PDB file of C-alpha atoms in Angstrom:
ATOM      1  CA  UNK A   1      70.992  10.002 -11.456  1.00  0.00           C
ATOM      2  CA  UNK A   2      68.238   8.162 -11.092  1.00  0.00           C
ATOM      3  CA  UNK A   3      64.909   9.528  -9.918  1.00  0.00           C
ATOM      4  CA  UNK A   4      61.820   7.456  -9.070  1.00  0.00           C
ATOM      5  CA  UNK A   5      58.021   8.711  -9.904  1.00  0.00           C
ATOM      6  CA  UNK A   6      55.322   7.967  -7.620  1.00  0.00           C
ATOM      7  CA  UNK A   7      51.999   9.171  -9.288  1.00  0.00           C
ATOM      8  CA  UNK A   8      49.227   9.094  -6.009  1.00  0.00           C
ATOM      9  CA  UNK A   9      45.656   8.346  -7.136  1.00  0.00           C
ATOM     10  CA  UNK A  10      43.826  11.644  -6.953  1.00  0.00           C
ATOM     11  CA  UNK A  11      40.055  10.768  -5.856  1.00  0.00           C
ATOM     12  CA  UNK A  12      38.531  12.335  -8.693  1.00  0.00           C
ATOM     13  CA  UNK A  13      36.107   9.794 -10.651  1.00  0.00           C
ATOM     14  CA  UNK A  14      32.432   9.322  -9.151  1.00  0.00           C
ATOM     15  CA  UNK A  15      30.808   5.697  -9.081  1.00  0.00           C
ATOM     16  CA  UNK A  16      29.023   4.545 -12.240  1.00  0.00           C
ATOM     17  CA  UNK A  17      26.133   2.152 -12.110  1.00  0.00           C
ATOM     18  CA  UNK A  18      26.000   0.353 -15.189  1.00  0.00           C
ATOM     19  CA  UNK A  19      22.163   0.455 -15.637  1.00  0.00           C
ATOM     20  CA  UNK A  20      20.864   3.753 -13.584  1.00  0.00           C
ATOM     21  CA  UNK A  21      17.832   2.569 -13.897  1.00  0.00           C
ATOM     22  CA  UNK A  22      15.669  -0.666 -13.295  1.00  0.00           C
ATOM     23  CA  UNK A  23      12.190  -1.917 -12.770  1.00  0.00           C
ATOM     24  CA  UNK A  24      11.032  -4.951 -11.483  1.00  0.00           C
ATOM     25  CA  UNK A  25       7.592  -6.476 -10.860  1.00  0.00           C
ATOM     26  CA  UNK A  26       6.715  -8.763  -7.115  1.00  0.00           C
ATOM     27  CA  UNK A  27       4.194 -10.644  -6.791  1.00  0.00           C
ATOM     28  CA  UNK A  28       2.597  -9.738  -3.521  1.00  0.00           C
ATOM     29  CA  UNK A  29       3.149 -13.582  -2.178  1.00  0.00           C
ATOM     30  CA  UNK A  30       6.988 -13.300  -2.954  1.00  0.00           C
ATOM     31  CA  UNK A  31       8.735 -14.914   0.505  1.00  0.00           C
ATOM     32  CA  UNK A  32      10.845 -13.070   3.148  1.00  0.00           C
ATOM     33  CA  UNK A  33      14.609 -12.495   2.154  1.00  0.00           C
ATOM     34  CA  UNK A  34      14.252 -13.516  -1.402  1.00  0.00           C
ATOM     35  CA  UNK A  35      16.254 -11.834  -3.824  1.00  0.00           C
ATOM     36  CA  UNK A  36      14.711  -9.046  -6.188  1.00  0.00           C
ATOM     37  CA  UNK A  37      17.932  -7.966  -7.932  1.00  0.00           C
ATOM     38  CA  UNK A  38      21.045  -9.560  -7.897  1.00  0.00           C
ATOM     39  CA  UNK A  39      24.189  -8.069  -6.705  1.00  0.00           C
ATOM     40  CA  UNK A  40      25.861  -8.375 -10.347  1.00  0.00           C
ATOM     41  CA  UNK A  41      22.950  -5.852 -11.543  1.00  0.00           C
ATOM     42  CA  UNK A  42      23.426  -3.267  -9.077  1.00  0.00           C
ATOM     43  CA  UNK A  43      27.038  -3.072  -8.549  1.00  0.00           C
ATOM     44  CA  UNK A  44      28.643   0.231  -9.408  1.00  0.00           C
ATOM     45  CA  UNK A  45      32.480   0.819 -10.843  1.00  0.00           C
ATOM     46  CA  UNK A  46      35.140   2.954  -9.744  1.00  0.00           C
ATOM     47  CA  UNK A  47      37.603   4.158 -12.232  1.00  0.00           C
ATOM     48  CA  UNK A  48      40.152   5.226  -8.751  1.00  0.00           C
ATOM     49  CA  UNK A  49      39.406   1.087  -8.108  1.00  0.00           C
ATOM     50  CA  UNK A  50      37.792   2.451  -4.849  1.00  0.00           C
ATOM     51  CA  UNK A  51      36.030   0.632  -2.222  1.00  0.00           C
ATOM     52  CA  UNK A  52      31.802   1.463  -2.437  1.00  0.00           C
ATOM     53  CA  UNK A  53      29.721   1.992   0.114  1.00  0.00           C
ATOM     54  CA  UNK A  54      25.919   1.500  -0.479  1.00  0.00           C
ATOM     55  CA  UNK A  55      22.743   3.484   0.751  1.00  0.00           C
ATOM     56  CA  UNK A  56      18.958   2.339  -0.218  1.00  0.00           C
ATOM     57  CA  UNK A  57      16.459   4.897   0.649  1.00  0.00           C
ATOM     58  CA  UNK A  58      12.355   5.078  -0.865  1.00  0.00           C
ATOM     59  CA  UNK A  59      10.579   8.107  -2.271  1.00  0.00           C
ATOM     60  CA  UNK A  60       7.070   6.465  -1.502  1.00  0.00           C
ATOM     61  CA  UNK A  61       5.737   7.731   2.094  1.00  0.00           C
ATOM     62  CA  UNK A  62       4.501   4.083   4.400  1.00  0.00           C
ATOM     63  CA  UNK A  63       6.938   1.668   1.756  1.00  0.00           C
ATOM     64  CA  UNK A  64      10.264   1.752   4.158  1.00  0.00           C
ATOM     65  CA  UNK A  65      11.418  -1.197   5.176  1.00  0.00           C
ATOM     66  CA  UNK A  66      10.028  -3.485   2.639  1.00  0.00           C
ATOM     67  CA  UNK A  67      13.102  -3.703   0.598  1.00  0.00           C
ATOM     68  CA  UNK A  68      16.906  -3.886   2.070  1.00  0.00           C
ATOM     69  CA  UNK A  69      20.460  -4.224   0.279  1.00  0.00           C
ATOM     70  CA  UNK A  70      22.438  -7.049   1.877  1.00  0.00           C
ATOM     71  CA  UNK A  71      24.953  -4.923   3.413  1.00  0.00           C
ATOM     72  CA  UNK A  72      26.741  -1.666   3.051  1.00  0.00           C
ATOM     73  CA  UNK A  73      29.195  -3.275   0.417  1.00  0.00           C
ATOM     74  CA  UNK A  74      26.661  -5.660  -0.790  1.00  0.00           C
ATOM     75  CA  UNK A  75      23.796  -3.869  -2.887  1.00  0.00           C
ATOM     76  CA  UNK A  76      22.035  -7.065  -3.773  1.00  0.00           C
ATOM     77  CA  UNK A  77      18.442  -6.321  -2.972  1.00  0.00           C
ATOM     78  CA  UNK A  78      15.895  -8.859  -1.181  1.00  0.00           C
ATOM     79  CA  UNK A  79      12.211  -8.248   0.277  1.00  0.00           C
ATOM     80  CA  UNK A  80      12.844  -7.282   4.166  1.00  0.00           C
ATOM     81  CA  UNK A  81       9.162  -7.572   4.981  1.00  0.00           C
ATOM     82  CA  UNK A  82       5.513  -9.424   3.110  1.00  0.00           C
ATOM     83  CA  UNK A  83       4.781  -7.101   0.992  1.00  0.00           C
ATOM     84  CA  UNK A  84       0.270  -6.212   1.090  1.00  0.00           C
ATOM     85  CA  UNK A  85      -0.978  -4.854  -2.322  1.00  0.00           C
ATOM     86  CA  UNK A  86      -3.690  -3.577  -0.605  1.00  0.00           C
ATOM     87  CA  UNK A  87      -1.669  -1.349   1.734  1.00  0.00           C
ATOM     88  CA  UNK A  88       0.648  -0.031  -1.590  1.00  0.00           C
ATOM     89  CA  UNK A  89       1.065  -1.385  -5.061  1.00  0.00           C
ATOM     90  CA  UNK A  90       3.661   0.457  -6.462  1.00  0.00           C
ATOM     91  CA  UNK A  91       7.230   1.997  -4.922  1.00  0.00           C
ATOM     92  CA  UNK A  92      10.748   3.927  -6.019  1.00  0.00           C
ATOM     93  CA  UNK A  93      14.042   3.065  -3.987  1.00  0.00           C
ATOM     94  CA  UNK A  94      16.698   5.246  -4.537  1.00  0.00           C
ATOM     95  CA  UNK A  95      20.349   3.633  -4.407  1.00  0.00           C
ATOM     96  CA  UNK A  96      23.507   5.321  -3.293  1.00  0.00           C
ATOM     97  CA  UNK A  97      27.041   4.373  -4.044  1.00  0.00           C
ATOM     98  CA  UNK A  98      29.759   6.450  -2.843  1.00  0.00           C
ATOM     99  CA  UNK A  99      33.649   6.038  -2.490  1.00  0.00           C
ATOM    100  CA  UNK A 100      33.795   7.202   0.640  1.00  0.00           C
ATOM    101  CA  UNK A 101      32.168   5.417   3.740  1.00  0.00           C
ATOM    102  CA  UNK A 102      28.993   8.034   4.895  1.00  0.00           C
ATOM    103  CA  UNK A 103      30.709   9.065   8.207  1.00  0.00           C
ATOM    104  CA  UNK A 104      34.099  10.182   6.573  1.00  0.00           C
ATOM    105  CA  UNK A 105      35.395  13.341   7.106  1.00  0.00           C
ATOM    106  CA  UNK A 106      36.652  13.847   4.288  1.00  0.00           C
ATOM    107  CA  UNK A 107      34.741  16.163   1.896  1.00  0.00           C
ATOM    108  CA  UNK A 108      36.059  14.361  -1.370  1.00  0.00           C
ATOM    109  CA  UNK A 109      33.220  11.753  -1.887  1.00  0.00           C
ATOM    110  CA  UNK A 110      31.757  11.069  -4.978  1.00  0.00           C
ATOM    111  CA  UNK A 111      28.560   9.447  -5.759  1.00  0.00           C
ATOM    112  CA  UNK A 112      26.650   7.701  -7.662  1.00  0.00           C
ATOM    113  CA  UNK A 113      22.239   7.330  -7.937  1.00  0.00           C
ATOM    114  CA  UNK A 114      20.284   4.210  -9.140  1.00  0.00           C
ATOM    115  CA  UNK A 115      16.631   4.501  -9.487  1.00  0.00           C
ATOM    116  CA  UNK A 116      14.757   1.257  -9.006  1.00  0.00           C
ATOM    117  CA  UNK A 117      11.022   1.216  -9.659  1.00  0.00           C
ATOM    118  CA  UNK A 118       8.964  -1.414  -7.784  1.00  0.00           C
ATOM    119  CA  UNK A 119       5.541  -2.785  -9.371  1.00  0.00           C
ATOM    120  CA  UNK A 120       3.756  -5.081  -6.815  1.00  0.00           C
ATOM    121  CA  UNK A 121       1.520  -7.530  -8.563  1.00  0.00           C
ATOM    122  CA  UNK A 122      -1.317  -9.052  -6.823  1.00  0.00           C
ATOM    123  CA  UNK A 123      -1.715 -12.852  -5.661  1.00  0.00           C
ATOM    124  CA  UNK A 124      -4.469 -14.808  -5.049  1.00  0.00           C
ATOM    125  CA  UNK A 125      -4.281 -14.913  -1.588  1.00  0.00           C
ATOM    126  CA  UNK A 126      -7.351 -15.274  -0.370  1.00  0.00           C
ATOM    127  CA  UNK A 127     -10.594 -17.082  -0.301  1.00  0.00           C
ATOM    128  CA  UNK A 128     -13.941 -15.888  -1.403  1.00  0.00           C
ATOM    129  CA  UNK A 129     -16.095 -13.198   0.843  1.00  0.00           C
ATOM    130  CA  UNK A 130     -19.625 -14.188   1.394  1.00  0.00           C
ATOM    131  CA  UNK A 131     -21.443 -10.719   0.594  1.00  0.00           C
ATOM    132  CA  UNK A 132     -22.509  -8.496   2.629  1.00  0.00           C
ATOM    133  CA  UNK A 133     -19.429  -8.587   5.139  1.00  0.00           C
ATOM    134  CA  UNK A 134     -18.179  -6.759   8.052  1.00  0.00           C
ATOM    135  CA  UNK A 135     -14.565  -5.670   7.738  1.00  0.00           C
ATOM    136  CA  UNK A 136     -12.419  -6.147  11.101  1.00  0.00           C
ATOM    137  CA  UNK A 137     -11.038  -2.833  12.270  1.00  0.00           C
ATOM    138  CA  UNK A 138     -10.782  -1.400   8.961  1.00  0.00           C
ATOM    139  CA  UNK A 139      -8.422  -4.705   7.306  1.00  0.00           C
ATOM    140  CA  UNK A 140      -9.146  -5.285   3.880  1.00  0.00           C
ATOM    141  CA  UNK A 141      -7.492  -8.811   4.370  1.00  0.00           C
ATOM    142  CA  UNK A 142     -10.527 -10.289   6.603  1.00  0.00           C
ATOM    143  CA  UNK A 143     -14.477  -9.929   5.846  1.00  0.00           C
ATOM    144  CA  UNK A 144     -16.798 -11.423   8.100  1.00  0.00           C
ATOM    145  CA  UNK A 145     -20.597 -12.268   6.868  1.00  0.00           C
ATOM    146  CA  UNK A 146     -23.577 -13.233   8.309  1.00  0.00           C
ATOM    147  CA  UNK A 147     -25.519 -16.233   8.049  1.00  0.00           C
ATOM    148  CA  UNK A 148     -28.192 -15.948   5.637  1.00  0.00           C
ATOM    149  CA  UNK A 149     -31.763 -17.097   6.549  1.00  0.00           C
ATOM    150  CA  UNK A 150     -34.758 -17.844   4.483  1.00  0.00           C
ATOM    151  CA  UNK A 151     -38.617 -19.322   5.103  1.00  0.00           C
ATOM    152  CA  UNK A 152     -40.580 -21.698   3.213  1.00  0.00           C
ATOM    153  CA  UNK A 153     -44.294 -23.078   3.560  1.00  0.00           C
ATOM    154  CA  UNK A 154     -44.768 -26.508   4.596  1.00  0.00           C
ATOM    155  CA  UNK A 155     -46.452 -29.099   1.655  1.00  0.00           C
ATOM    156  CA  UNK A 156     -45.994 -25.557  -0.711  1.00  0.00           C
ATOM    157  CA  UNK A 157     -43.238 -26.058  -3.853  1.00  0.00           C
ATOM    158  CA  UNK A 158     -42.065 -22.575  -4.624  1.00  0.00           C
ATOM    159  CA  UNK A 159     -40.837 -22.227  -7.899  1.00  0.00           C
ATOM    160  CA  UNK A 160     -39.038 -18.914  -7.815  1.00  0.00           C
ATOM    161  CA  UNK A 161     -35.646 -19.041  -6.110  1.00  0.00           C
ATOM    162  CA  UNK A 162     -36.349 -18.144  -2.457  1.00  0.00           C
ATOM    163  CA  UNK A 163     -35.803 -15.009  -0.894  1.00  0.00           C
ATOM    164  CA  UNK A 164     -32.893 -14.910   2.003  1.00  0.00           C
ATOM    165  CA  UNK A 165     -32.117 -12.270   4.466  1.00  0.00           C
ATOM    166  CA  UNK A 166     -29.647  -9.990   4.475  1.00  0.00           C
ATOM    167  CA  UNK A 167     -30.156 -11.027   0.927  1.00  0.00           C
ATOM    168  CA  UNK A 168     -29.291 -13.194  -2.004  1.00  0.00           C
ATOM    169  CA  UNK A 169     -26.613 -15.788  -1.911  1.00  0.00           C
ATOM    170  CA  UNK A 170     -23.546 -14.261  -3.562  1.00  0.00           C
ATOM    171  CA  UNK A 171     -19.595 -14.106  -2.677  1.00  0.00           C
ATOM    172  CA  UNK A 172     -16.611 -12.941  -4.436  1.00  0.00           C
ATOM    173  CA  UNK A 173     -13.255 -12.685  -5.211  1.00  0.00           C
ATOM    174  CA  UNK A 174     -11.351 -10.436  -2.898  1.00  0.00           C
ATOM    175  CA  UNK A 175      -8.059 -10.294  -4.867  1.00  0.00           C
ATOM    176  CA  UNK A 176      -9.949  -7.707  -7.273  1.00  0.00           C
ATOM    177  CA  UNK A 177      -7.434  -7.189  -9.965  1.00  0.00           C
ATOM    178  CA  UNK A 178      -7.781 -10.934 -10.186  1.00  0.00           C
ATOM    179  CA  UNK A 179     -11.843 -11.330  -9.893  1.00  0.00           C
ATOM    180  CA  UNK A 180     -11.737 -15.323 -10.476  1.00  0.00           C
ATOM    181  CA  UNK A 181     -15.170 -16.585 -11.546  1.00  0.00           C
ATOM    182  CA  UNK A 182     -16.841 -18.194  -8.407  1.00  0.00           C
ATOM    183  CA  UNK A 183     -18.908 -21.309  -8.396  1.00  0.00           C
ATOM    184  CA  UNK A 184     -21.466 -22.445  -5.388  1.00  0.00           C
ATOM    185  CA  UNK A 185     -22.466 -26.052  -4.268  1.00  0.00           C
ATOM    186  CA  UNK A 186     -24.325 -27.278  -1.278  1.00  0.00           C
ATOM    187  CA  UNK A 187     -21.925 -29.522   0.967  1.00  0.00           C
ATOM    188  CA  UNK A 188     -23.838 -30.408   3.740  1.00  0.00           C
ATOM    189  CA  UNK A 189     -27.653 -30.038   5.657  1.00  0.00           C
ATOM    190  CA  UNK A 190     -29.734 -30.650   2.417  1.00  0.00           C
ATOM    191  CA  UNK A 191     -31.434 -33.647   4.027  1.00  0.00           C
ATOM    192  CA  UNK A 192     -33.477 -35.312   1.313  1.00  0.00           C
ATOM    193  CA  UNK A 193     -31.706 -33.051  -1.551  1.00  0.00           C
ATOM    194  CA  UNK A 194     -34.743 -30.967  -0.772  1.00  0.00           C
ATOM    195  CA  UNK A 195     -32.671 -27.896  -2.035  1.00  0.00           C
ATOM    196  CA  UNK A 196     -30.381 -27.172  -5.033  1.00  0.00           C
ATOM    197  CA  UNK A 197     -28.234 -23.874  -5.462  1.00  0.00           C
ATOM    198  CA  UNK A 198     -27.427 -22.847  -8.727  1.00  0.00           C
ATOM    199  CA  UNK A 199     -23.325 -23.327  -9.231  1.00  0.00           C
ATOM    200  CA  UNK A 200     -23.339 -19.861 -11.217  1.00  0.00           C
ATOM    201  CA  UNK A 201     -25.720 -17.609  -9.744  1.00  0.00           C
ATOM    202  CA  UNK A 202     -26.309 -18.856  -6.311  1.00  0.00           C
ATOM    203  CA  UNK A 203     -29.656 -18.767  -6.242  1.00  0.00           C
ATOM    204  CA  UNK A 204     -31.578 -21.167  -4.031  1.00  0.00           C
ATOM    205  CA  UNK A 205     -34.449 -23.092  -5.064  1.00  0.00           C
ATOM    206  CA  UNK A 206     -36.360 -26.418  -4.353  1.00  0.00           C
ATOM    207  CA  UNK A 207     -36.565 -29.734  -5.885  1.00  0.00           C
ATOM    208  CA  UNK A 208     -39.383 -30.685  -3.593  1.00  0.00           C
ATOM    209  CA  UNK A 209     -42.139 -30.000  -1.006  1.00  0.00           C
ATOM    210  CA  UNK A 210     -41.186 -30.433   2.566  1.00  0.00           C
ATOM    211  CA  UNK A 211     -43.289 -32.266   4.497  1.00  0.00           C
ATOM    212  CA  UNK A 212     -42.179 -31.634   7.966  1.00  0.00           C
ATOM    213  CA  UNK A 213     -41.424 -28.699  10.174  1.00  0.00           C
ATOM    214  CA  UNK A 214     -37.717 -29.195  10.868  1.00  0.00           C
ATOM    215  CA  UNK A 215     -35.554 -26.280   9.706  1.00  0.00           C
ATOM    216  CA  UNK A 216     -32.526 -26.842   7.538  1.00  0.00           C
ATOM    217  CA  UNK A 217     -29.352 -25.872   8.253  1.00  0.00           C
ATOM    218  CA  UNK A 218     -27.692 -25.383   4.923  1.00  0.00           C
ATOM    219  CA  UNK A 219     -23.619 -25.184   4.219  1.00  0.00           C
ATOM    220  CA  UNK A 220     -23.186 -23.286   0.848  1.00  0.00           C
ATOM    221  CA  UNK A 221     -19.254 -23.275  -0.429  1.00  0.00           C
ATOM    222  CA  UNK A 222     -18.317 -20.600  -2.767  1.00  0.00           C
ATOM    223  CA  UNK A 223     -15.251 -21.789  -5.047  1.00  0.00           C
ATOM    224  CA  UNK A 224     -12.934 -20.098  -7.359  1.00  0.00           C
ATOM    225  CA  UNK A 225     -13.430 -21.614 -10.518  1.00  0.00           C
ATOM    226  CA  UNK A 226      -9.476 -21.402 -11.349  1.00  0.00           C
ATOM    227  CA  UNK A 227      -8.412 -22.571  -7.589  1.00  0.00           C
ATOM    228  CA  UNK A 228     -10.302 -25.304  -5.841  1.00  0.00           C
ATOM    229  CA  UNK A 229      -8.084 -24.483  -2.725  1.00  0.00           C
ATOM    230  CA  UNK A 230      -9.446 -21.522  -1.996  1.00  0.00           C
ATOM    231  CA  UNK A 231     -13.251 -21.665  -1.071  1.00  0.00           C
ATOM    232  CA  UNK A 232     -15.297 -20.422   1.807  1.00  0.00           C
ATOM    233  CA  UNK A 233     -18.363 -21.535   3.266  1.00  0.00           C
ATOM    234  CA  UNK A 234     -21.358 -19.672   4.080  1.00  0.00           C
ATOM    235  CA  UNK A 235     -24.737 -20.746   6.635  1.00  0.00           C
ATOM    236  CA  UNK A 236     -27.644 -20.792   5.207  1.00  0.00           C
ATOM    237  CA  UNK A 237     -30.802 -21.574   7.642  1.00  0.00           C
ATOM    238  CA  UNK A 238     -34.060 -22.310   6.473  1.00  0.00           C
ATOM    239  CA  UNK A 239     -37.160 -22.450   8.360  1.00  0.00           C
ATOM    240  CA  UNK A 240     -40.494 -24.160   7.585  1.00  0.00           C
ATOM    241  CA  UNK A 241     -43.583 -22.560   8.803  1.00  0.00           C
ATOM    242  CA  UNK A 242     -47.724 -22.922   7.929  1.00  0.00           C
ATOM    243  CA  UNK A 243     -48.706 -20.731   5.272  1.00  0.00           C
ATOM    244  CA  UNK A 244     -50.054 -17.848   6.542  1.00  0.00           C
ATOM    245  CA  UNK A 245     -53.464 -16.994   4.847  1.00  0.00           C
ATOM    246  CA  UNK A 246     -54.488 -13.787   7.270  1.00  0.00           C
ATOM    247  CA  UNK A 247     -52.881 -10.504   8.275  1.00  0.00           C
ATOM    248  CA  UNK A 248     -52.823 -10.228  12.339  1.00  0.00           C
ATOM    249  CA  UNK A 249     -55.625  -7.820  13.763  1.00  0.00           C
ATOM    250  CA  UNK A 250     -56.042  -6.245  16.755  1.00  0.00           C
ATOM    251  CA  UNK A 251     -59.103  -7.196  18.686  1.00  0.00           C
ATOM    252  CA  UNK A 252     -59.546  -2.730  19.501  1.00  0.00           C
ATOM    253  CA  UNK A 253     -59.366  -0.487  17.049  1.00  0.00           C
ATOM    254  CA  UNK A 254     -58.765   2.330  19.848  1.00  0.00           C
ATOM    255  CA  UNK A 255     -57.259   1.435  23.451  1.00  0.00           C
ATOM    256  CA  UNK A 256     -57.397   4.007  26.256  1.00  0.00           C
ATOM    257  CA  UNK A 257     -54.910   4.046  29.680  1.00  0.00           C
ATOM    258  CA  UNK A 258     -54.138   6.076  32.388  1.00  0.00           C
ATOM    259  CA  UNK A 259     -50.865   6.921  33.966  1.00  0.00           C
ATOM    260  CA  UNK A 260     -50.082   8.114  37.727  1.00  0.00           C
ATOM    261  CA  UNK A 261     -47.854  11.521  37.857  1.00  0.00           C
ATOM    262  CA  UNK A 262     -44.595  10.810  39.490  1.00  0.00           C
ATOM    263  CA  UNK A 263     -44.580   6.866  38.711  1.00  0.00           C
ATOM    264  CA  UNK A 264     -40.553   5.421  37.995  1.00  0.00           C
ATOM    265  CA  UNK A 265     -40.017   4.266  34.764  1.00  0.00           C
ATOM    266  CA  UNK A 266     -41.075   0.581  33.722  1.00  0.00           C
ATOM    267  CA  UNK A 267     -44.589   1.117  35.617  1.00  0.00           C
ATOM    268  CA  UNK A 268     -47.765  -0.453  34.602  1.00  0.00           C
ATOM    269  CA  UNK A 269     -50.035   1.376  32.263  1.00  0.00           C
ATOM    270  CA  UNK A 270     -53.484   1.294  33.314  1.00  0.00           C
ATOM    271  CA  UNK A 271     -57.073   0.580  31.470  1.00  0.00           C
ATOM    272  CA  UNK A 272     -58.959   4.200  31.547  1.00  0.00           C
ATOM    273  CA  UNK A 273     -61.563   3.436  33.852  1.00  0.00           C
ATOM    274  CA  UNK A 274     -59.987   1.086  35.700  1.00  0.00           C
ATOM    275  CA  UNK A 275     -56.681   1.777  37.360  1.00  0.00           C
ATOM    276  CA  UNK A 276     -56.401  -1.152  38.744  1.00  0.00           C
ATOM    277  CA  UNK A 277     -56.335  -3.462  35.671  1.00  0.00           C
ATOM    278  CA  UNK A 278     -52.925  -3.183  33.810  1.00  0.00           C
ATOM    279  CA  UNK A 279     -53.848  -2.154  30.115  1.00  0.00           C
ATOM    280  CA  UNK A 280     -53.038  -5.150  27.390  1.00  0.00           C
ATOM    281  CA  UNK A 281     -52.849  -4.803  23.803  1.00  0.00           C
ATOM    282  CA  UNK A 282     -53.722  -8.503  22.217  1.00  0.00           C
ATOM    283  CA  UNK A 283     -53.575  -8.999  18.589  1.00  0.00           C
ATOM    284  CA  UNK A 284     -54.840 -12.398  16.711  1.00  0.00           C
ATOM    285  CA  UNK A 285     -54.645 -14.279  13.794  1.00  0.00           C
ATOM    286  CA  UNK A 286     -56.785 -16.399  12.239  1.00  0.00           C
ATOM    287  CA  UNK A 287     -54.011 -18.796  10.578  1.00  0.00           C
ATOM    288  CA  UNK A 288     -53.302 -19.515  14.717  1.00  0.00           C
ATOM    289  CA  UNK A 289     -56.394 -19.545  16.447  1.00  0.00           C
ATOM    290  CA  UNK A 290     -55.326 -21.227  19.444  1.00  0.00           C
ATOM    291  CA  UNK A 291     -52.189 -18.826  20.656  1.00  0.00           C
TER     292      UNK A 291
END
């Protein structure tokens, strides 16, 4: 007699990664849809030779959708979307791999977890900010500054570097875990060389009197000593005027007026006295006797 076996597979082995865990590090300027782990790394066995079925999920709230598996029985993983280290630095994805597809009805399905910790690494994306800036509706990837504007006395050398508004010349490197050394140069509206900036500091100085009342219209470029390519340049306007040897005075030291009950706002103010001459408050100075 003879009698034939058939031993069925009983589902009754879970998924094993071989390496549970893994950590990688990204630079933040890593491209679209390149690969961060390989498929060979992430690929789980299945002692019942069972087809898996992959999940990827994150633990870190505002990081989904950064990183994607190629497909539910592909677990190669690849950046989905440019990654900002500003916005988040760091991240945990959590990878499933069952034997069982997820919308089986059968309640036999084993599975297996993967823990993969993400370190984003900065880049030196971007060029140097011109202190103080203005940051555009609260993005830390744009800072807009204002020109910067100084004075000088005609035929006067000043020998102390000159004072600008909102203040001194001075930029820096946004990528802050990076903090690249910056250097400064003038590149343009020194007619004369009149002006020098120093490359470390970027303080402003003279080389030489100026003889005629044009302003100057300087272009400053702040450069990362490490990158060339990434530089930014800043306006710097400088105006000559005549040394002014007097304080302005006020030719009363007490004026009087009268106002009319009931009068709309943006009326004249009247001398006391005298309501029919508008009141004026005149001030001189000596260093302009003729305005």
């Amino acid at each position: 007699l003879e009698i034939i076996v058939i031993v069925l597979n009983e589902n009754d082995n879970s998924p094993v990664f071989a390496q549970p865990n893994l950590t990688r590090e990204v630079p933040e300027d890593t491209e679209v849809d390149t690969a961060i782990v390989a498929r060979e790394e992430l690929s789980a066995s299945d002692a019942d030779l069972d087809t898996i079925y992959y999940e990827l999920t994150t633990t870190v709230q505002d990081t989904d959708g950064y990183f994607a598996i190629r497909g539910v029985n592909n677990p190669e993983l690849y950046l989905q979307k440019a990654l900002d280290y500003d916005k988040f630095n760091s991240t945990t994805l959590l990878l499933y791999a069952r034997d069982r597809p997820v919308t089986s009805p059968t309640n036999t399905t084993n599975t297996a977890t993967a823990t993969i910790s993400i370190t984003i690494r900065q880049s030196d994306t971007r060029a140097p900010w011109f202190l103080p800036c203005t940051r555009l509706h609260n993005d830390n990837s744009v800072c807009i500054s204002s020109p910067y504007s100084g004075r000088v006395n005609i035929s006067e050398m000043s020998t102390e570097p000159l004072l600008l508004e909102p203040g001194p010349i001075y930029a820096i490197d946004p990528d802050y875990t990076i903090s690249d050394r910056i250097m400064y140069s003038i590149v343009g509206g020194n007619t004369d060389e009149v002006f020098s900036v120093d490359a470390d500091t970027g303080n402003l100085t003279m080389n030489k009197v100026v003889t005629s009342p044009d302003s100057f219209l300087l272009q400053v470029m702040a450069t990362q000593v490490s990158n060339i390519r990434k530089y930014s340049v800043a306006t710097v306007e400088i105006k000559v005027i005549n040394k002014s040897n007097f304080a302005p005075y006020f030719e009363k030291g007490i004026y009087n007026g009268t106002v009319f009950i009931g009068l709309p706002q943006g009326s004249f103010v009247y001398q006391a006295g005298d309501p029919s001459t508008p009141l004026v408050i005149t001030a001189l100075d000596q260093d302009f006797p003729d305005v």
